[in-house]
Each structure stands twice: as structure tokens, then as C-alpha cells.
Amino acid sequence: MLLILRPIGIYRHVPCSFVPKLSILMCSGSPKHKSTKAAFMEKPTQVLENDRLQVTAITSAIPFSVEKDVCSKIKKDRSKVEESEQTPITIDYSKLHKDYLKLSKIKLTSLVVATTMAGYALAPGALDIYTLAMCSVGTGLVSATANTINQFFEVPFDAQMSRTKNRVLVRGRLTPVHAVGFAAISGILGLSILYHEVNGITAALGAANVVLYTLIYTPMKRISIGNTWIGSIVGAIPPLMGWTGCTGDALTLGAWILPGILYAWQFPHFNALSWNLRPDYSRAGYRMMAVTNPDLCRRTTVRYTAVLMALCYLAPVVDVTHTWFALASTPLNAYFLYLAWKFNEHSDSANSRKLFRFSLLHLPLLMVLLLSSKKCWTSTTEKQGDKVVSSHNVPPAAAAEKSNPLSIFTSIASATSTVQ
């Protein structure tokens, strides 16, 4: 510093164009300032281009030149972030069908349809392929509507999360008009199919689920941790829709076994998932248990896993399954409960990941056990209008005629014509 300031004081009347050379020469004489010379020589004009009279700024400009480079790098990085977030909308019509499938969250919708079909198959009614297909298609379209509206509302928040920043609306692969149009068409078609081809109760449940998911659960995610309980109700309604699609009745105790299992299963599943996504949820401003109340997150995980196990023991009591289902499901549920307890004791990323991965395996295995142990496979019933006639009173000749494929397609065609 002294070596530089003294020449500056001596040569203060010298033109400024000579001063950098002199200061550099003085610095180069000392090996201690060798790196300083290199740092200053990179951008010698940036310090003096604004004010030629502030020659003493040369000494302070040597360390500050590095900071200026750092600031320029931060500005460049900032521009990259803004450029990536403000992606222009470019629609590739050759991939439009794939973008619509992503907009509907096809994997989640497929799970919803699977639970609906399981609820239909578990019900103690006749297996009508046409009604099952219409119930599944209508429920899938309604689920696509709810998922689309959810993404439409959460575009600015999805852009802040690593898990959701590549969704089609965030990346600009679809316009908001496309999303609203797709949601409207799929919603109208889905509810119409459920109402006209299945029954009014199932259509009402589907409409209620859309309202519950889009107008209550979606905004509540940024207000209260109660969104987890509302979201669990949303996930429990599809199997109830399957049951009502088969029987037209939602008031029996057996109708609520599978919805109750789905409701309880979502707590260990989602709590384990959200535990490792806490930075993302916190950055986006979502009020999740894992972020705002970790202790409650751990406790509810264990509690609802135990409730799930109790519901499996209740299924034979209400004549939904045989007794051996309670025995066969015990090892599966016991290990699930053990992982939940382990997550409660040591809430690290490894235990939460194990719990989440096993939850993905637990649900399909439990549903297979549930359906394979169904108690009322033989007591099938046939619905004719508003009447329900037991198949035990049907003569063998008539039963054989009804099992004929030609007669089945004829009855489907006649039922369709009466609806129209």
C-alpha cells in the first residue's frame, strides 16, 4: 500500500493515463504483490473510466475488482434464473396428447381409477362390465379435471419447487386457455357419464370430490396443516364411488372399509414423502405438517398406520371379507407399522424414504388380499331398474341363459337404448 501511495502523491500532476503504469511497476517490484498486479491488469480501465481524478482508488480497486467480477457473475446467474422461469409458451402440437396426459397427472389418475375399480369389485353386487367401465372412465375424467384445475391455480408456486418446476403449465408447453378448456370438457364428460350411465349418487360424489380438491384443499395448502386431512378425504372418495356404482348404496358399514383404509394409508405415505421435500414446501410457502409441526407429523404417521391395521381386522366383522384376511394382512401391516414407528423415533431421510417406498408396495398388496378374500363372490345380484333381484331365486336354465355372452351384449344394448 505504501509503495503505491507514495508514487501517487509524487506524481499527482501527471496525467492519469500514466498512473496505472507507475503503480503497476512499483507493485511488480515486490513478490508479495505479484498476484495483485495480475488481478489489476485484467480490467485496468474499469476503475478509472468514471472519474479520472480519483487516482487513489487504484489501491482499493485491486481487491474490489474481484468483488466486481463476483457481482457480475451473480447478475449473470440471476438473468439465467429469470430467463428459465419466464419460459415463453411454445406449443408442440405433435406432443399435445402427451402434455394433456401430464396435465391430468396420469399416474395419480390411474391410481384413482384402480381404487375405484377395487371398490366396485369389493361390493356385494353383480359384476356388470359395462357399468364398471363407465364408472372407471367417468372417475378418471373427473380426476383429470381436479388435477388440471389444481395445476392451473398453483403455477407460480410450482415454479419454486424442484419436484414441480417441470410441469407443462410452468414450462409453457400449454397455455392457461388449454388447461381451462381441457378441465371443462373432461369434467362435463366425466360427470355426465357417471350420472347417466352409473347412478346419481356416484356422480354426486365425483362432483363433491372436485369441489373438495380444487376449492378447499388447494388453497388450504398455503393456510393450514389441515390440508392433509382434507386431501386424505379426497383420496378416500374414489373407492366409495366404486362401491356406490355397483350397489347404489353408501350407507352400509362395508362400504366404508376400503375408503377408511385409503384415508389412513395416505398419512404415512404423504408424511414420509413430504419429510424429504421440506425445503421445497417451505420455499413455496406451503403449510405442511413436516414443515410447521414435525412432531405432529411423526405422531400421525404412527397413529394412522395403527388405524389402518385395525380396519383390516374390522373387515371380517362387517362381512366384507373372510376371517383369513385379518390373519394374512397382519404381517404386511405389522411391518408397515414398524417402519412408521422407526420413522417416529429417528426421523431422518433414510427412514422416511424406506417408509415411503414400502407404502407404494403396501397398498397394491393389501388390495389384492382384500379382493381375494371377498366374502360375497357367490351372492351376486342383478339390478333391473330400481329393483334388486337375488340370483339365488333364478332357475338354472335362466341363469345359464344370462351367462351367455350374446345375451349380455343384448342386455347392455337395451339398457343403453332405455337411457337415451
Coordinates of C-alpha atoms in Angstrom, one line a residue:
M1 CA 0.0 0.0 0.0
L2 CA 2.8 2.5 0.9
L3 CA 4.7 1.7 -2.3
I4 CA 1.7 2.6 -4.3
L5 CA 0.5 5.7 -2.3
R6 CA 4.0 7.4 -2.4
P7 CA 4.4 7.5 -6.1
I8 CA 0.8 8.6 -6.4
G9 CA 1.5 11.5 -4.1
I10 CA 4.6 12.5 -6.0
Y11 CA 3.0 12.2 -9.5
R12 CA -0.4 13.6 -8.7
H13 CA 0.0 16.2 -11.5
V14 CA 0.9 13.5 -14.0
P15 CA -1.8 12.6 -16.5
C16 CA -3.9 9.7 -15.3
S17 CA -3.0 7.5 -18.2
F18 CA 0.5 7.2 -16.8
V19 CA -0.5 6.4 -13.2
P20 CA -1.6 2.8 -13.7
K21 CA 1.7 2.0 -15.3
L22 CA 3.7 3.6 -12.5
S23 CA 1.7 1.8 -9.8
I24 CA 2.0 -1.5 -11.6
L25 CA 5.7 -1.1 -11.9
M26 CA 6.0 -0.3 -8.2
C27 CA 3.9 -3.3 -7.3
S28 CA 5.8 -5.6 -9.6
G29 CA 9.0 -5.0 -7.7
S30 CA 7.6 -6.8 -4.7
P31 CA 6.9 -10.5 -5.0
K32 CA 4.2 -10.0 -2.3
H33 CA 2.1 -8.0 -4.7
K34 CA 2.6 -10.2 -7.7
S35 CA -0.9 -11.6 -7.5
T36 CA -2.3 -8.1 -7.0
K37 CA -0.7 -7.0 -10.3
A38 CA -2.3 -9.8 -12.2
A39 CA -5.7 -9.0 -10.6
F40 CA -5.4 -5.4 -11.6
M41 CA -4.1 -6.0 -15.1
E42 CA -7.3 -7.9 -16.0
K43 CA -9.5 -4.8 -16.1
P44 CA -7.4 -1.6 -15.7
T45 CA -9.9 0.7 -17.4
Q46 CA -13.0 -0.2 -15.3
V47 CA -11.7 1.7 -12.3
L48 CA -10.7 4.9 -14.0
E49 CA -13.3 5.3 -16.7
N50 CA -15.9 7.0 -14.4
D51 CA -13.6 9.6 -12.6
R52 CA -10.0 10.2 -13.8
L53 CA -9.2 12.4 -10.7
Q54 CA -9.7 9.7 -8.1
V55 CA -6.3 8.1 -8.6
T56 CA -6.1 6.8 -5.0
A57 CA -8.9 4.5 -5.9
I58 CA -6.3 2.3 -7.6
T59 CA -5.2 0.8 -4.4
S60 CA -8.7 0.0 -3.2
A61 CA -9.7 -1.1 -6.6
I62 CA -7.3 -4.1 -6.6
P63 CA -9.4 -6.1 -4.1
F64 CA -12.7 -4.6 -5.2
S65 CA -12.1 -5.7 -8.8
V66 CA -12.5 -9.3 -7.7
E67 CA -15.8 -8.4 -6.0
K68 CA -17.0 -6.7 -9.1
D69 CA -16.4 -9.9 -11.0
V70 CA -18.3 -11.8 -8.4
C71 CA -21.2 -9.3 -8.7
S72 CA -21.2 -9.6 -12.4
K73 CA -21.4 -13.4 -12.1
I74 CA -24.3 -13.1 -9.7
K75 CA -26.1 -10.9 -12.1
K76 CA -25.5 -13.3 -14.9
D77 CA -26.8 -16.2 -12.8
R78 CA -29.9 -14.1 -11.9
S79 CA -30.6 -13.4 -15.5
K80 CA -30.4 -17.1 -16.2
V81 CA -32.9 -17.9 -13.5
E82 CA -35.3 -15.2 -14.7
E83 CA -34.9 -16.5 -18.2
S84 CA -35.7 -20.1 -17.1
E85 CA -38.7 -19.0 -15.1
Q86 CA -40.2 -16.8 -17.8
T87 CA -40.2 -19.5 -20.4
P88 CA -42.2 -18.4 -23.5
I89 CA -45.2 -20.5 -24.3
T90 CA -44.4 -22.8 -27.2
I91 CA -46.9 -25.4 -28.1
D92 CA -45.8 -28.6 -29.9
Y93 CA -49.0 -30.0 -31.4
S94 CA -47.3 -33.3 -32.2
K95 CA -46.9 -33.8 -28.4
L96 CA -50.2 -32.3 -27.4
H97 CA -51.7 -35.5 -26.2
K98 CA -48.7 -36.3 -24.0
D99 CA -48.9 -32.8 -22.5
Y100 CA -52.6 -33.3 -21.7
L101 CA -51.8 -36.6 -20.0
K102 CA -49.2 -34.9 -17.9
L103 CA -51.7 -32.1 -17.1
S104 CA -54.1 -34.7 -15.8
K105 CA -51.4 -36.4 -13.7
I106 CA -51.9 -39.7 -15.4
K107 CA -50.1 -41.7 -12.8
L108 CA -52.2 -40.3 -10.0
T109 CA -55.3 -40.6 -12.1
S110 CA -54.5 -44.3 -12.8
L111 CA -54.2 -44.9 -9.0
V112 CA -57.6 -43.2 -8.5
V113 CA -59.2 -45.4 -11.2
A114 CA -57.6 -48.5 -9.7
T115 CA -59.0 -47.8 -6.3
T116 CA -62.4 -47.1 -7.9
M117 CA -62.4 -50.5 -9.6
A118 CA -61.3 -52.1 -6.3
G119 CA -64.3 -50.6 -4.6
Y120 CA -66.6 -51.8 -7.3
A121 CA -65.2 -55.3 -7.2
L122 CA -65.4 -55.4 -3.4
A123 CA -69.1 -54.5 -3.3
P124 CA -71.6 -57.4 -2.9
G125 CA -73.3 -56.8 -6.2
A126 CA -73.3 -58.3 -9.7
L127 CA -70.2 -57.6 -11.8
D128 CA -71.5 -55.6 -14.7
I129 CA -68.7 -55.0 -17.1
Y130 CA -70.4 -52.0 -18.8
T131 CA -71.2 -50.3 -15.5
L132 CA -67.6 -50.9 -14.2
A133 CA -66.1 -49.5 -17.4
M134 CA -68.3 -46.4 -17.3
C135 CA -67.6 -45.9 -13.6
S136 CA -63.9 -46.1 -14.2
V137 CA -63.9 -43.8 -17.3
G138 CA -66.1 -41.2 -15.5
T139 CA -64.0 -41.2 -12.4
G140 CA -60.8 -40.9 -14.4
L141 CA -62.2 -37.9 -16.3
V142 CA -63.3 -36.2 -13.1
S143 CA -59.8 -36.9 -11.5
A144 CA -58.2 -35.3 -14.6
T145 CA -60.4 -32.2 -14.1
A146 CA -59.4 -31.8 -10.5
N147 CA -55.7 -32.3 -11.2
T148 CA -55.8 -29.8 -14.1
I149 CA -57.5 -27.1 -12.0
N150 CA -55.1 -27.7 -9.2
Q151 CA -52.1 -27.1 -11.5
F152 CA -53.8 -24.1 -13.1
F153 CA -54.0 -22.4 -9.6
E154 CA -50.5 -23.4 -8.5
V155 CA -48.3 -22.3 -11.4
P156 CA -46.4 -19.6 -9.5
F157 CA -45.8 -22.0 -6.6
D158 CA -44.9 -25.0 -8.7
A159 CA -42.2 -22.9 -10.3
Q160 CA -40.4 -22.6 -7.0
M161 CA -40.3 -26.3 -6.2
S162 CA -37.8 -28.8 -7.7
R163 CA -40.4 -31.5 -7.8
T164 CA -43.0 -29.5 -9.8
K165 CA -41.0 -26.9 -11.8
N166 CA -41.1 -29.0 -15.0
R167 CA -44.9 -29.3 -15.2
V168 CA -46.4 -28.4 -18.5
L169 CA -48.0 -25.1 -17.4
V170 CA -44.8 -24.0 -15.7
R171 CA -42.7 -24.8 -18.7
G172 CA -45.1 -23.1 -21.1
R173 CA -45.9 -26.2 -23.1
L174 CA -49.6 -25.5 -22.7
T175 CA -51.5 -22.2 -22.3
P176 CA -53.9 -21.5 -19.5
V177 CA -56.7 -21.5 -22.1
H178 CA -55.8 -25.1 -23.0
A179 CA -55.9 -26.1 -19.3
V180 CA -59.3 -24.4 -18.6
G181 CA -60.8 -25.9 -21.8
F182 CA -59.4 -29.4 -21.0
A183 CA -60.7 -29.2 -17.4
A184 CA -64.2 -28.1 -18.6
I185 CA -64.6 -30.8 -21.2
S186 CA -63.3 -33.6 -19.1
G187 CA -65.3 -32.5 -16.1
I188 CA -68.6 -32.3 -18.1
L189 CA -68.0 -35.6 -19.8
G190 CA -67.0 -37.4 -16.6
L191 CA -69.9 -36.2 -14.6
S192 CA -72.4 -36.9 -17.4
I193 CA -71.1 -40.5 -17.8
L194 CA -71.3 -41.1 -14.0
Y195 CA -74.9 -39.6 -13.8
H196 CA -76.4 -41.2 -16.9
E197 CA -74.5 -44.5 -17.2
V198 CA -73.9 -45.3 -13.5
N199 CA -76.1 -43.5 -11.0
G200 CA -76.7 -40.1 -9.3
I201 CA -75.0 -41.0 -6.1
T202 CA -71.7 -41.7 -7.8
A203 CA -72.0 -38.6 -9.9
A204 CA -72.7 -36.5 -6.7
L205 CA -69.6 -38.0 -5.0
G206 CA -67.5 -37.2 -8.0
A207 CA -68.7 -33.6 -8.2
A208 CA -68.1 -33.2 -4.4
N209 CA -64.6 -34.5 -4.8
V210 CA -63.8 -32.0 -7.5
V211 CA -65.0 -29.1 -5.3
L212 CA -63.2 -30.5 -2.2
Y213 CA -59.9 -30.9 -4.1
T214 CA -59.9 -27.6 -6.1
L215 CA -61.7 -25.1 -3.9
I216 CA -60.8 -26.3 -0.4
Y217 CA -57.7 -28.5 -0.4
T218 CA -55.7 -26.5 -3.0
P219 CA -56.0 -23.0 -1.2
M220 CA -55.7 -24.6 2.2
K221 CA -52.2 -25.9 1.4
R222 CA -51.0 -22.3 2.0
I223 CA -53.1 -21.6 5.0
S224 CA -53.3 -24.6 7.4
I225 CA -51.9 -28.0 8.0
G226 CA -55.5 -29.2 8.0
N227 CA -55.0 -29.7 4.2
T228 CA -53.5 -33.1 4.9
W229 CA -56.8 -34.3 6.4
I230 CA -58.8 -32.8 3.5
G231 CA -56.5 -34.4 1.0
S232 CA -57.0 -37.8 2.7
I233 CA -60.7 -37.4 2.3
V234 CA -60.3 -36.7 -1.4
G235 CA -58.2 -39.9 -1.8
A236 CA -60.8 -41.9 0.1
I237 CA -63.8 -41.0 -2.0
P238 CA -63.0 -42.9 -5.3
P239 CA -63.3 -46.4 -3.7
L240 CA -66.6 -45.3 -2.2
M241 CA -67.7 -44.2 -5.8
G242 CA -66.8 -47.7 -7.0
W243 CA -69.0 -49.3 -4.2
T244 CA -72.0 -47.0 -5.0
G245 CA -71.5 -47.6 -8.7
C246 CA -72.1 -51.2 -8.1
T247 CA -74.8 -51.2 -5.3
G248 CA -76.2 -47.7 -5.4
D249 CA -75.9 -47.6 -1.6
A250 CA -73.3 -45.8 0.6
L251 CA -74.9 -46.3 4.0
T252 CA -73.7 -49.8 4.8
L253 CA -70.7 -50.3 7.1
G254 CA -69.0 -52.4 4.5
A255 CA -69.0 -49.5 2.0
W256 CA -66.6 -47.6 4.3
I257 CA -63.9 -50.3 4.9
L258 CA -61.8 -49.6 1.8
P259 CA -62.3 -45.8 1.9
G260 CA -61.2 -45.9 5.5
I261 CA -58.1 -47.9 4.6
L262 CA -57.3 -45.4 1.8
Y263 CA -57.8 -42.5 4.2
A264 CA -55.5 -43.9 6.9
W265 CA -52.9 -45.1 4.3
Q266 CA -52.3 -41.6 3.0
F267 CA -50.9 -40.3 6.3
P268 CA -47.8 -42.5 6.4
H269 CA -47.5 -42.3 2.6
F270 CA -47.6 -38.5 2.4
N271 CA -45.8 -37.7 5.6
A272 CA -42.9 -39.8 4.5
L273 CA -42.9 -38.1 1.1
S274 CA -43.1 -34.6 2.4
W275 CA -40.4 -35.1 5.0
N276 CA -37.6 -35.1 2.4
L277 CA -39.3 -32.3 0.5
R278 CA -39.5 -29.8 3.4
P279 CA -37.1 -27.2 1.7
D280 CA -39.3 -27.2 -1.4
Y281 CA -42.6 -26.9 0.5
S282 CA -41.1 -24.2 2.7
R283 CA -39.8 -22.2 -0.2
A284 CA -43.2 -22.3 -2.0
G285 CA -45.0 -21.3 1.2
Y286 CA -47.0 -24.5 1.7
R287 CA -48.2 -25.2 5.3
M288 CA -47.3 -28.9 5.7
M289 CA -47.0 -30.8 8.9
A290 CA -43.5 -31.8 8.1
V291 CA -42.6 -28.1 7.8
T292 CA -44.6 -26.4 10.5
N293 CA -45.2 -29.2 13.1
P294 CA -42.7 -32.1 12.7
D295 CA -43.7 -33.7 16.0
L296 CA -47.3 -34.0 14.9
C297 CA -46.2 -35.3 11.5
R298 CA -44.3 -38.2 13.2
R299 CA -47.2 -38.9 15.6
T300 CA -49.9 -39.0 13.0
T301 CA -47.8 -41.3 10.9
V302 CA -47.8 -44.0 13.6
R303 CA -51.4 -43.4 14.7
Y304 CA -53.0 -43.8 11.3
T305 CA -50.9 -46.8 10.4
A306 CA -52.3 -48.4 13.5
V307 CA -55.8 -47.3 12.4
L308 CA -55.2 -49.0 9.1
M309 CA -54.3 -52.2 10.8
A310 CA -57.5 -52.0 12.9
L311 CA -59.7 -51.5 9.9
C312 CA -58.3 -54.7 8.3
Y313 CA -59.4 -56.6 11.5
L314 CA -62.8 -54.9 11.2
A315 CA -63.4 -56.1 7.6
P316 CA -64.4 -59.7 8.5
V317 CA -66.7 -58.4 11.3
V318 CA -68.8 -56.4 8.8
D319 CA -68.9 -59.3 6.4
V320 CA -66.8 -57.8 3.7
T321 CA -64.0 -60.4 3.8
H322 CA -63.3 -63.8 5.2
T323 CA -61.6 -64.2 8.6
W324 CA -58.3 -65.2 7.0
F325 CA -57.9 -61.7 5.5
A326 CA -57.2 -60.4 9.0
L327 CA -54.5 -63.1 9.5
A328 CA -53.0 -62.7 6.1
S329 CA -52.8 -58.9 6.3
T330 CA -51.2 -58.9 9.8
P331 CA -47.5 -59.4 8.7
L332 CA -47.9 -56.7 6.0
N333 CA -49.5 -54.2 8.3
A334 CA -47.1 -55.0 11.2
Y335 CA -44.1 -54.2 9.1
F336 CA -45.7 -51.1 7.8
L337 CA -46.4 -50.1 11.5
Y338 CA -42.8 -50.9 12.4
L339 CA -41.4 -48.6 9.7
A340 CA -43.8 -45.9 10.9
W341 CA -42.6 -46.3 14.5
K342 CA -39.0 -46.3 13.3
F343 CA -39.7 -43.0 11.4
N344 CA -41.2 -41.6 14.6
E345 CA -38.1 -42.5 16.6
H346 CA -35.4 -41.5 14.1
S347 CA -36.9 -39.0 11.6
D348 CA -34.1 -38.9 9.0
S349 CA -34.1 -39.1 5.3
A350 CA -33.3 -42.8 5.2
N351 CA -36.2 -43.9 7.4
S352 CA -38.7 -41.6 5.6
R353 CA -37.5 -43.0 2.3
K354 CA -38.0 -46.6 3.4
L355 CA -41.5 -45.8 4.7
F356 CA -42.5 -44.0 1.5
R357 CA -41.2 -46.8 -0.8
F358 CA -42.9 -49.5 1.3
S359 CA -46.2 -47.6 1.2
L360 CA -46.1 -47.9 -2.6
L361 CA -45.8 -51.6 -2.2
H362 CA -48.2 -52.0 0.7
L363 CA -51.3 -50.6 -0.9
P364 CA -51.5 -52.9 -4.0
L365 CA -50.6 -56.0 -1.9
L366 CA -53.3 -55.1 0.6
M367 CA -55.9 -54.6 -2.1
V368 CA -55.0 -58.0 -3.7
L369 CA -55.5 -59.7 -0.3
L370 CA -58.7 -57.7 0.2
L371 CA -60.2 -58.8 -3.1
S372 CA -59.0 -62.4 -2.9
S373 CA -60.7 -62.8 0.4
K374 CA -64.0 -61.1 -0.6
K375 CA -66.9 -62.9 1.2
C376 CA -69.8 -62.3 -1.2
W377 CA -68.4 -63.5 -4.6
T378 CA -71.2 -66.1 -4.8
S379 CA -74.1 -64.0 -3.7
T380 CA -74.3 -61.9 -6.9
T381 CA -77.3 -59.7 -7.5
E382 CA -78.7 -58.3 -10.7
K383 CA -80.0 -54.8 -10.9
Q384 CA -83.1 -54.2 -13.1
G385 CA -84.1 -50.6 -13.0
D386 CA -84.7 -49.7 -9.3
K387 CA -85.3 -53.3 -8.2
V388 CA -82.7 -55.7 -7.0
V389 CA -83.4 -59.4 -7.6
S390 CA -81.3 -62.1 -5.9
S391 CA -79.7 -64.7 -8.2
H392 CA -80.4 -67.5 -5.7
N393 CA -84.1 -67.4 -6.8
V394 CA -83.3 -67.7 -10.5
P395 CA -83.8 -71.1 -12.2
P396 CA -80.7 -72.9 -13.5
A397 CA -81.9 -72.6 -17.1
A398 CA -82.4 -68.9 -16.8
A399 CA -79.0 -68.5 -15.1
A400 CA -77.3 -70.3 -17.9
E401 CA -79.1 -68.1 -20.4
K402 CA -77.9 -65.0 -18.6
S403 CA -74.3 -66.2 -18.6
N404 CA -74.4 -66.4 -22.4
P405 CA -72.2 -63.6 -23.9
L406 CA -74.8 -62.8 -26.6
S407 CA -77.5 -62.2 -24.0
I408 CA -75.1 -60.0 -22.0
F409 CA -74.4 -57.7 -25.0
T410 CA -78.1 -57.7 -25.8
S411 CA -79.0 -56.5 -22.3
I412 CA -76.3 -53.8 -22.5
A413 CA -77.7 -52.6 -25.8
S414 CA -81.2 -52.5 -24.4
A415 CA -80.1 -50.7 -21.3
T416 CA -78.3 -48.1 -23.4
S417 CA -81.4 -47.5 -25.5
T418 CA -83.6 -47.0 -22.5
V419 CA -81.2 -44.4 -21.1
Q420 CA -81.2 -42.5 -24.3

